[in-house]
Short mmCIF file of C-alpha atoms and ligand atoms in Angstrom, two decimals:
data_model
loop_
_atom_site.label_atom_id
_atom_site.label_comp_id
_atom_site.label_asym_id
_atom_site.label_seq_id
_atom_site.Cartn_x
_atom_site.Cartn_y
_atom_site.Cartn_z
CA MET Y 1 83.26 180.30 94.31
CA SER Y 2 82.41 177.34 96.65
CA ASP Y 3 78.77 177.63 98.21
CA THR Y 4 80.11 177.73 101.69
CA ALA Y 5 82.11 180.96 100.84
CA GLY Y 6 81.19 183.55 103.55
CA LYS Y 7 79.24 181.22 105.69
CA VAL Y 8 80.37 179.51 108.74
CA ILE Y 9 80.82 175.90 108.35
CA LYS Y 10 80.41 173.31 110.88
CA CYS Y 11 82.80 170.25 111.06
CA LYS Y 12 84.70 168.07 113.17
CA ALA Y 13 88.02 168.96 114.86
CA ALA Y 14 90.11 167.45 117.56
CA VAL Y 15 90.13 170.08 120.28
CA CYS Y 16 92.26 170.04 123.48
CA TRP Y 17 90.63 171.69 126.37
CA ALA Y 18 93.32 171.85 128.70
CA ALA Y 19 97.24 170.99 129.17
CA GLY Y 20 97.67 167.41 129.51
CA GLU Y 21 94.26 166.20 128.33
CA PRO Y 22 93.35 163.94 125.48
CA LEU Y 23 91.90 165.62 122.48
CA LYS Y 24 88.19 165.42 121.89
CA ILE Y 25 86.65 165.08 118.69
CA GLU Y 26 84.12 167.71 118.84
CA GLU Y 27 81.85 169.72 116.15
CA VAL Y 28 83.14 173.31 115.83
CA GLU Y 29 82.05 176.45 114.06
CA VAL Y 30 84.74 177.73 111.70
CA ALA Y 31 84.04 181.44 110.78
CA PRO Y 32 84.77 182.66 107.04
CA PRO Y 33 88.22 184.05 106.28
CA GLN Y 34 88.56 187.79 106.93
CA ALA Y 35 90.62 190.22 104.97
CA HIS Y 36 93.95 188.63 103.78
CA GLU Y 37 92.76 185.15 105.46
CA VAL Y 38 92.17 181.71 103.91
CA ARG Y 39 89.88 179.28 105.05
CA ILE Y 40 91.39 175.31 104.04
CA ARG Y 41 89.62 172.36 104.10
CA ILE Y 42 92.36 170.08 105.55
CA LEU Y 43 92.36 166.70 104.15
CA HIS Y 44 95.50 165.18 106.04
CA THR Y 45 97.84 166.03 108.91
CA GLY Y 46 100.78 164.47 110.34
CA ILE Y 47 101.33 164.64 114.23
CA CYS Y 48 104.57 166.30 115.18
CA HIS Y 49 106.22 165.89 118.38
CA THR Y 50 105.80 169.65 118.81
CA ASP Y 51 101.89 169.01 118.97
CA GLU Y 52 102.65 166.56 121.86
CA TYR Y 53 104.90 169.17 123.30
CA THR Y 54 102.12 171.66 123.54
CA ARG Y 55 99.30 169.24 124.41
CA SER Y 56 101.51 167.84 127.41
CA GLY Y 57 101.66 171.52 128.88
CA LYS Y 58 105.29 171.79 128.50
CA ASP Y 59 105.36 174.61 125.91
CA PRO Y 60 105.35 178.19 127.68
CA GLU Y 61 103.11 179.50 124.76
CA GLY Y 62 100.50 176.90 125.32
CA VAL Y 63 96.87 178.16 125.50
CA PHE Y 64 93.71 176.17 125.99
CA PRO Y 65 91.39 175.12 124.83
CA VAL Y 66 93.06 174.74 121.46
CA ILE Y 67 93.12 172.95 118.05
CA LEU Y 68 96.77 171.67 117.40
CA GLY Y 69 98.17 170.52 114.10
CA HIS Y 70 100.52 171.89 111.80
CA GLU Y 71 101.83 169.38 109.50
CA GLY Y 72 98.57 169.49 107.22
CA GLY Y 73 97.61 169.44 103.46
CA GLY Y 74 94.40 170.75 102.25
CA ILE Y 75 92.38 172.58 99.60
CA VAL Y 76 91.38 176.11 99.76
CA GLU Y 77 87.59 176.70 100.38
CA SER Y 78 87.27 180.46 100.46
CA VAL Y 79 89.51 183.35 100.68
CA GLY Y 80 89.13 186.67 102.08
CA GLU Y 81 89.48 189.97 100.50
CA GLY Y 82 92.79 190.95 99.26
CA VAL Y 83 94.27 187.44 99.03
CA THR Y 84 96.11 187.12 96.05
CA ASN Y 85 98.74 184.47 96.64
CA VAL Y 86 96.28 181.41 96.61
CA SER Y 87 92.63 180.68 95.02
CA VAL Y 88 89.89 178.73 95.75
CA GLY Y 89 90.48 174.93 94.89
CA ASP Y 90 94.43 175.19 95.28
CA HIS Y 91 96.16 172.46 96.94
CA VAL Y 92 97.92 173.86 99.77
CA ILE Y 93 100.27 173.54 102.89
CA PRO Y 94 99.88 175.87 106.01
CA LEU Y 95 102.77 177.29 107.12
CA TYR Y 96 103.52 177.90 110.57
CA THR Y 97 106.52 180.04 109.79
CA ALA Y 98 105.03 182.65 107.68
CA GLU Y 99 106.52 184.70 104.95
CA CYS Y 100 105.28 188.00 104.32
CA ARG Y 101 108.22 189.30 102.22
CA GLU Y 102 107.89 192.66 103.50
CA CYS Y 103 109.00 192.58 107.14
CA LYS Y 104 112.61 193.43 108.33
CA PHE Y 105 112.91 189.77 108.94
CA CYS Y 106 111.85 188.56 105.33
CA LYS Y 107 113.92 191.51 103.78
CA SER Y 108 117.08 190.96 105.64
CA GLY Y 109 117.95 187.76 103.80
CA LYS Y 110 119.47 186.40 106.94
CA THR Y 111 116.36 184.38 108.13
CA ASN Y 112 112.99 182.46 107.56
CA LEU Y 113 111.92 183.65 110.85
CA CYS Y 114 109.07 186.03 109.46
CA GLY Y 115 107.90 188.75 111.97
CA SER Y 116 104.45 189.55 110.43
CA VAL Y 117 102.34 187.15 112.41
CA ARG Y 118 104.36 185.77 114.76
CA ALA Y 119 103.16 187.83 118.00
CA THR Y 120 99.38 186.98 117.47
CA GLN Y 121 100.09 183.43 116.64
CA GLY Y 122 102.14 182.59 119.84
CA GLN Y 123 98.93 183.84 121.45
CA GLY Y 124 96.58 181.54 119.39
CA LEU Y 125 95.07 184.35 117.65
CA MET Y 126 94.57 185.26 113.93
CA PRO Y 127 96.37 188.66 113.15
CA ASP Y 128 93.39 190.71 114.29
CA LYS Y 129 93.63 189.28 117.62
CA SER Y 130 90.30 187.17 117.51
CA VAL Y 131 89.72 183.54 116.56
CA ARG Y 132 87.74 181.86 114.00
CA PHE Y 133 87.10 178.64 116.05
CA THR Y 134 84.07 178.19 118.47
CA CYS Y 135 82.56 174.98 120.07
CA LYS Y 136 79.72 174.99 122.26
CA GLY Y 137 79.68 178.75 122.73
CA GLN Y 138 83.27 179.25 123.61
CA PRO Y 139 86.22 180.64 121.48
CA ILE Y 140 88.91 178.05 120.53
CA PHE Y 141 92.44 179.04 120.14
CA HIS Y 142 94.71 178.45 117.33
CA PHE Y 143 97.61 176.80 117.14
CA MET Y 144 101.19 177.70 115.44
CA GLY Y 145 99.15 179.68 113.03
CA THR Y 146 97.68 176.42 111.46
CA SER Y 147 95.47 174.30 113.64
CA THR Y 148 95.45 171.47 111.33
CA PHE Y 149 93.55 168.95 113.53
CA SER Y 150 90.26 170.61 112.35
CA GLN Y 151 88.42 169.65 109.05
CA TYR Y 152 88.54 173.19 108.27
CA THR Y 153 90.95 175.54 109.55
CA VAL Y 154 91.71 179.49 108.91
CA VAL Y 155 95.13 180.89 108.37
CA ALA Y 156 96.78 183.95 107.18
CA ASP Y 157 97.48 184.36 103.61
CA VAL Y 158 101.16 184.89 104.70
CA SER Y 159 100.93 181.28 106.15
CA VAL Y 160 99.80 179.09 103.28
CA VAL Y 161 101.42 177.88 99.77
CA ALA Y 162 100.02 176.23 96.98
CA VAL Y 163 101.96 173.47 95.81
CA ASN Y 164 101.43 171.02 92.74
CA PRO Y 165 98.02 169.36 92.78
CA LYS Y 166 99.73 166.06 91.31
CA ALA Y 167 101.31 165.87 94.68
CA PRO Y 168 99.45 163.39 97.33
CA LEU Y 169 98.48 165.43 100.09
CA ASP Y 170 98.70 162.47 102.44
CA ARG Y 171 102.14 162.59 102.02
CA VAL Y 172 103.21 165.93 101.18
CA CYS Y 173 101.47 167.22 104.50
CA LEU Y 174 104.62 165.94 106.02
CA LEU Y 175 106.74 168.95 104.36
CA GLY Y 176 104.51 171.19 106.36
CA CYS Y 177 107.02 170.44 109.33
CA GLY Y 178 109.65 167.34 109.94
CA ILE Y 179 111.04 166.63 106.59
CA THR Y 180 111.37 170.18 105.48
CA THR Y 181 112.94 171.16 108.90
CA ALA Y 182 115.48 168.35 108.55
CA TRP Y 183 116.02 169.19 104.94
CA GLY Y 184 116.65 172.94 105.38
CA ALA Y 185 118.81 172.31 108.28
CA VAL Y 186 121.42 170.64 106.13
CA VAL Y 187 121.12 172.30 102.51
CA LYS Y 188 121.31 175.56 104.24
CA GLN Y 189 124.53 174.64 106.29
CA PRO Y 190 127.47 175.11 104.07
CA GLY Y 191 130.47 172.61 103.99
CA ILE Y 192 128.57 169.39 104.51
CA LYS Y 193 129.63 167.79 101.47
CA GLY Y 194 132.86 165.61 102.27
CA SER Y 195 132.34 166.34 105.88
CA SER Y 196 131.61 164.10 109.19
CA VAL Y 197 128.14 164.39 110.53
CA ALA Y 198 126.64 163.29 113.65
CA VAL Y 199 122.92 162.98 114.47
CA PHE Y 200 121.50 162.57 117.63
CA GLY Y 201 117.96 161.05 117.78
CA CYS Y 202 116.72 159.21 114.89
CA GLY Y 203 112.94 159.93 114.54
CA ALA Y 204 111.56 161.78 111.52
CA ILE Y 205 113.79 164.77 112.09
CA GLY Y 206 116.84 163.17 112.54
CA LEU Y 207 116.42 160.45 109.92
CA GLY Y 208 115.63 163.62 107.56
CA VAL Y 209 118.93 165.03 108.47
CA ILE Y 210 120.85 161.75 107.85
CA ALA Y 211 119.08 161.54 104.44
CA THR Y 212 119.73 165.18 103.39
CA SER Y 213 123.54 164.68 104.65
CA GLN Y 214 123.94 161.62 102.39
CA LEU Y 215 122.30 163.84 99.59
CA VAL Y 216 124.62 166.46 99.82
CA GLY Y 217 127.59 164.16 99.96
CA ALA Y 218 128.87 163.68 103.73
CA SER Y 219 131.63 161.34 104.03
CA ARG Y 220 130.45 159.82 107.22
CA ILE Y 221 127.13 159.86 109.19
CA ILE Y 222 126.94 158.62 112.48
CA ALA Y 223 123.50 158.17 113.99
CA ILE Y 224 123.11 158.06 117.80
CA ASP Y 225 120.08 156.63 119.50
CA THR Y 226 118.91 155.19 122.36
CA ASN Y 227 116.38 152.94 120.84
CA PRO Y 228 118.38 150.09 119.02
CA SER Y 229 115.44 149.57 116.96
CA LYS Y 230 116.55 152.94 115.25
CA GLU Y 231 119.61 151.38 113.93
CA ALA Y 232 117.80 149.84 110.99
CA TRP Y 233 115.98 152.78 110.23
CA ALA Y 234 119.33 155.09 110.11
CA ARG Y 235 121.07 152.68 108.13
CA LYS Y 236 118.33 152.60 105.70
CA PHE Y 237 118.06 156.54 105.31
CA GLY Y 238 122.19 156.67 104.85
CA ALA Y 239 123.96 156.35 108.16
CA THR Y 240 127.27 154.77 108.04
CA ASP Y 241 127.39 154.32 111.43
CA PHE Y 242 125.06 153.65 114.56
CA VAL Y 243 125.82 154.19 118.18
CA ASN Y 244 123.74 153.36 120.94
CA PRO Y 245 124.84 155.59 124.30
CA THR Y 246 123.21 153.16 126.41
CA THR Y 247 126.01 150.35 125.41
CA LEU Y 248 129.04 152.21 126.20
CA PRO Y 249 131.05 151.23 129.05
CA GLU Y 250 129.90 152.66 132.48
CA GLY Y 251 131.22 156.31 132.83
CA LYS Y 252 131.72 156.74 129.33
CA LYS Y 253 130.20 159.77 127.51
CA ILE Y 254 128.85 159.88 124.19
CA GLN Y 255 130.86 163.01 123.20
CA GLU Y 256 134.31 161.29 124.50
CA PHE Y 257 133.24 158.31 122.41
CA LEU Y 258 132.48 160.34 119.34
CA VAL Y 259 135.67 162.43 119.67
CA GLU Y 260 137.73 159.14 119.56
CA LEU Y 261 135.97 157.46 117.00
CA THR Y 262 136.51 160.46 114.73
CA ASP Y 263 139.90 161.30 115.59
CA GLY Y 264 139.17 164.69 117.35
CA GLY Y 265 135.56 165.17 116.82
CA LEU Y 266 132.76 165.71 113.96
CA ASP Y 267 132.65 168.35 111.62
CA TYR Y 268 129.00 168.85 111.98
CA THR Y 269 126.38 167.56 114.60
CA PHE Y 270 122.59 167.91 115.03
CA ASP Y 271 120.27 167.65 117.97
CA CYS Y 272 117.01 165.99 116.90
CA THR Y 273 116.00 165.06 120.23
CA GLY Y 274 114.94 168.25 122.24
CA ASN Y 275 117.00 166.88 125.59
CA VAL Y 276 119.28 169.46 126.63
CA HIS Y 277 121.99 167.13 128.10
CA VAL Y 278 122.11 165.66 124.54
CA MET Y 279 122.36 169.11 123.37
CA ARG Y 280 125.62 169.36 125.14
CA ALA Y 281 126.88 165.91 123.92
CA ALA Y 282 126.26 167.12 120.27
CA LEU Y 283 128.05 170.42 120.82
CA GLU Y 284 130.93 168.68 122.62
CA ALA Y 285 131.39 165.94 120.02
CA CYS Y 286 132.50 168.81 117.53
CA HIS Y 287 135.49 168.77 116.33
CA LYS Y 288 137.69 171.63 117.91
CA GLY Y 289 138.51 174.91 115.87
CA TRP Y 290 135.63 174.23 113.54
CA GLY Y 291 132.70 171.74 114.39
CA VAL Y 292 129.28 173.23 114.23
CA SER Y 293 126.60 171.86 116.20
CA THR Y 294 122.54 172.76 115.09
CA ILE Y 295 120.12 172.27 117.74
CA ILE Y 296 116.62 171.47 115.95
CA GLY Y 297 114.82 169.87 118.88
CA VAL Y 298 112.66 171.57 121.25
CA ALA Y 299 113.17 171.60 124.95
CA ALA Y 300 110.38 172.02 127.31
CA ALA Y 301 109.97 175.35 129.00
CA GLY Y 302 112.33 175.84 131.94
CA GLN Y 303 115.05 173.97 130.39
CA GLU Y 304 118.31 175.40 129.61
CA ILE Y 305 121.68 174.31 127.79
CA SER Y 306 125.05 174.84 129.16
CA THR Y 307 128.57 173.78 128.49
CA ARG Y 308 131.87 175.01 129.48
CA PRO Y 309 132.52 178.40 127.42
CA PHE Y 310 136.00 177.03 126.81
CA GLN Y 311 134.11 174.58 124.12
CA LEU Y 312 133.22 177.72 122.17
CA VAL Y 313 136.41 179.55 122.88
CA THR Y 314 138.25 176.84 120.99
CA GLY Y 315 136.14 177.22 118.01
CA ARG Y 316 133.19 175.09 118.37
CA THR Y 317 129.89 176.81 117.19
CA TRP Y 318 126.74 176.45 118.59
CA ARG Y 319 123.34 177.23 116.62
CA GLY Y 320 119.81 176.37 115.77
CA THR Y 321 117.18 176.41 112.94
CA ALA Y 322 113.61 176.66 112.99
CA PHE Y 323 111.59 175.35 110.13
CA GLY Y 324 115.09 174.41 108.91
CA GLY Y 325 115.68 178.07 107.58
CA VAL Y 326 113.20 177.48 104.86
CA LYS Y 327 111.14 180.30 103.48
CA GLY Y 328 107.77 178.27 102.91
CA ARG Y 329 106.02 180.33 100.26
CA THR Y 330 109.21 180.64 98.04
CA GLU Y 331 110.71 177.20 98.65
CA LEU Y 332 108.22 174.72 99.56
CA PRO Y 333 106.61 174.40 95.96
CA GLY Y 334 110.14 173.40 94.75
CA LEU Y 335 110.84 171.04 97.43
CA VAL Y 336 107.29 169.02 96.42
CA GLU Y 337 108.64 169.09 93.04
CA ASP Y 338 111.87 167.28 94.25
CA TYR Y 339 109.74 164.76 95.93
CA LEU Y 340 107.50 163.95 92.65
CA GLN Y 341 110.95 163.63 90.95
CA GLY Y 342 112.04 161.12 93.51
CA LYS Y 343 114.80 163.63 94.82
CA VAL Y 344 113.55 163.68 98.17
CA LYS Y 345 112.01 161.08 100.50
CA VAL Y 346 108.66 161.59 102.09
CA ASP Y 347 106.69 158.21 101.71
CA GLU Y 348 109.29 156.18 103.70
CA TYR Y 349 108.60 158.34 106.85
CA VAL Y 350 105.14 157.12 107.05
CA THR Y 351 104.46 154.05 109.18
CA HIS Y 352 101.12 154.99 110.63
CA HIS Y 353 97.64 155.96 109.59
CA ARG Y 354 94.79 157.11 111.61
CA THR Y 355 91.47 158.50 111.14
CA LEU Y 356 90.36 161.89 112.88
CA ALA Y 357 88.43 159.65 115.12
CA GLU Y 358 91.51 157.93 116.38
CA ILE Y 359 93.92 160.66 116.71
CA ASN Y 360 94.74 160.25 120.25
CA GLU Y 361 95.92 156.64 119.29
CA GLY Y 362 98.28 158.46 116.84
CA PHE Y 363 99.74 160.64 119.52
CA HIS Y 364 100.04 156.99 121.56
CA ASP Y 365 101.63 155.65 118.32
CA MET Y 366 104.29 158.44 118.45
CA HIS Y 367 105.16 157.50 121.91
CA ALA Y 368 105.63 153.61 121.07
CA GLY Y 369 109.37 153.79 119.35
CA ASP Y 370 108.16 152.28 116.09
CA CYS Y 371 106.50 155.06 114.80
CA ILE Y 372 108.31 157.79 112.26
CA ARG Y 373 105.11 159.49 111.35
CA CYS Y 374 101.41 159.13 111.61
CA VAL Y 375 99.38 160.67 108.99
CA VAL Y 376 95.74 161.48 110.03
CA ASP Y 377 92.94 161.01 107.53
CA MET Y 378 90.74 164.42 108.20
CA SER Y 379 87.92 163.06 106.05
N1 LIG G 401 113.16 173.16 115.23
C1 LIG G 401 112.05 172.95 114.37
O1 LIG G 401 111.81 173.72 113.55
C2 LIG G 401 111.71 171.81 114.64
C3 LIG G 401 111.84 171.01 115.87
N2 LIG G 401 111.24 169.65 116.31
C4 LIG G 401 111.78 169.05 117.51
O2 LIG G 401 112.60 168.06 117.09
C5 LIG G 401 112.44 167.14 117.72
C6 LIG G 401 112.66 165.64 117.56
O3 LIG G 401 111.44 165.37 116.72
P1 LIG G 401 110.95 163.94 116.19
O4 LIG G 401 112.16 163.26 115.16
O5 LIG G 401 109.70 163.81 115.47
O6 LIG G 401 110.94 162.94 117.25
P2 LIG G 401 111.02 161.48 117.94
O7 LIG G 401 111.11 161.36 119.07
O8 LIG G 401 110.54 160.81 116.86
O9 LIG G 401 112.93 161.26 117.64
C7 LIG G 401 113.65 161.49 118.65
C8 LIG G 401 114.58 160.20 118.84
O10 LIG G 401 115.50 160.35 119.78
C9 LIG G 401 115.62 159.19 120.47
N3 LIG G 401 116.41 159.58 121.68
C10 LIG G 401 115.82 160.20 123.19
N4 LIG G 401 116.67 160.26 123.96
C11 LIG G 401 117.76 160.08 123.42
C12 LIG G 401 119.17 160.08 123.88
N5 LIG G 401 119.50 160.39 125.16
N6 LIG G 401 120.11 159.96 122.79
C13 LIG G 401 120.14 159.70 121.65
N7 LIG G 401 118.56 159.60 121.12
C14 LIG G 401 117.49 159.71 122.08
C15 LIG G 401 114.16 158.67 120.51
O11 LIG G 401 114.28 157.69 121.01
P3 LIG G 401 112.75 156.96 121.78
O12 LIG G 401 112.04 156.94 120.81
O13 LIG G 401 113.12 155.90 122.60
O14 LIG G 401 112.64 157.82 122.90
C16 LIG G 401 113.85 158.88 119.25
O15 LIG G 401 114.42 157.73 118.55
C17 LIG G 401 111.47 167.27 118.86
O16 LIG G 401 112.00 167.71 119.94
C18 LIG G 401 110.55 168.23 118.03
O17 LIG G 401 109.84 168.77 118.68
C19 LIG G 401 110.17 169.05 115.24
C20 LIG G 401 110.14 169.68 113.93
C21 LIG G 401 110.52 171.02 113.80
N1 LIG G 402 105.96 177.82 121.59
C1 LIG G 402 107.58 177.27 121.74
C2 LIG G 402 108.37 177.17 120.43
C3 LIG G 402 108.79 175.99 120.04
C4 LIG G 402 109.60 176.05 118.88
O1 LIG G 402 110.65 176.17 119.01
N2 LIG G 402 109.11 175.88 117.63
C5 LIG G 402 109.76 175.55 116.70
C6 LIG G 402 109.04 174.82 115.51
S1 LIG G 402 108.63 173.20 116.17
C7 LIG G 402 107.81 172.57 115.12
O2 LIG G 402 107.39 171.37 115.18
C8 LIG G 402 109.95 177.06 115.76
O3 LIG G 402 109.79 177.18 114.60
N3 LIG G 402 110.51 178.03 116.42
C9 LIG G 402 110.38 179.41 115.64
C10 LIG G 402 108.97 180.23 116.34
O4 LIG G 402 109.25 181.35 115.60
O5 LIG G 402 108.39 179.64 117.04
C11 LIG G 402 108.30 177.70 122.99
O6 LIG G 402 108.06 178.51 123.44
O7 LIG G 402 109.13 177.11 123.42
ZN1 LIG G 403 106.69 169.96 113.81
ZN1 LIG G 404 107.92 188.90 107.05
#
């Protein structure tokens, strides 16, 4: 039992007071975990584009003031009544996609989208509809059930998994979102072995899709990015080809170019940009009769996708994935082991390091084009 158990902890957190504002480092109070909750000392966190998406005000579910962050790694400080899946001292990764193993979704065997805490999570609340954070006497909302931009956070027990303590948390925190999403999007899609793949967008997610496609034996992996500096990254992660759509002849659409290049289109394509026009191009670059396009990117409120229905009538499939279809409590410990055994890349994604005090610079890094992932030291 830690000496802080049952007490309010004062610590530093990056608070976003209003949409579009930079984060502010504040002293916050973190209440003890209630029944079926876990309080975690966060040691490291990545910054994901989805944090920026919500900070910027583009997220229809965005509520403020809020503590963002969902790609964290930490150590359990204390647990509430009835918690059996983790113990004090465990090294853990918070899960923005919970896994209760009891709800209709979990039992379906068809999806990783657990329904147990999703409704309150989307409102920035704990499952009992209250919050554990206050700052200057004001309640502060949670984010994605994780809020890893705080030195201490409280999560539902269904939203956390213990991992091998030998794994460095400053690396495996990234398995809390981006790398796992990309890995799952590929390994859970049957048929990629021996097939052609196109990956639109070569940030952490796209690079992860490229690396995993190579891992499972794709025959050809075409990377597409408007940023020419991404070619070297894409090839390093396993791309066989690179196309920059801005260099195509005027009027030539990227999907037309890819269909010609691949004798009719790709077997599998992935949108890793969040741009709805790119999503359309990814669908239309698929081969008639069997091509499958997966949307991973998150598009802003109000954005919609469109294509001619004929694209689907003629055998292309449009699908999407959240957290790569991965069930975090069941699958993340194994993915951490794969990393420790050198089977899954993680270190290679870390291009920038920041302290908590520098977290806004971490957001700027993300926009600079040379950043794959920035890891924040929360100590
Ligand atoms: N579904 C899920 O569970 C998850 C979804 N996401 C989402 O995935 C998306 C990708 O994340 P991440 O890899 O971190 O993002 P990045 O911004 O790092 O990567 C996107 C890449 O796409 C490039 N790009 C931009 N526009 C185009 C275009 N028109 N054609 C081709 N490439 C383009 C960008 O170039 P430049 O840098 O020059 O803009 C950048 O290199 C985000 O929307 C994120 O929110 C993330 C995690 C989980
Ligand atoms: N609140 C957003 C939803 C954005 C979204 O699609 N989130 C992804 C994860 S993105 C991670 O970086 C996801 O898992 N969605 C499933 C879910 O249940 O939220 C919006 O309303 O647009
Ligand atoms: Zn994310
Ligand atoms: Zn469930």
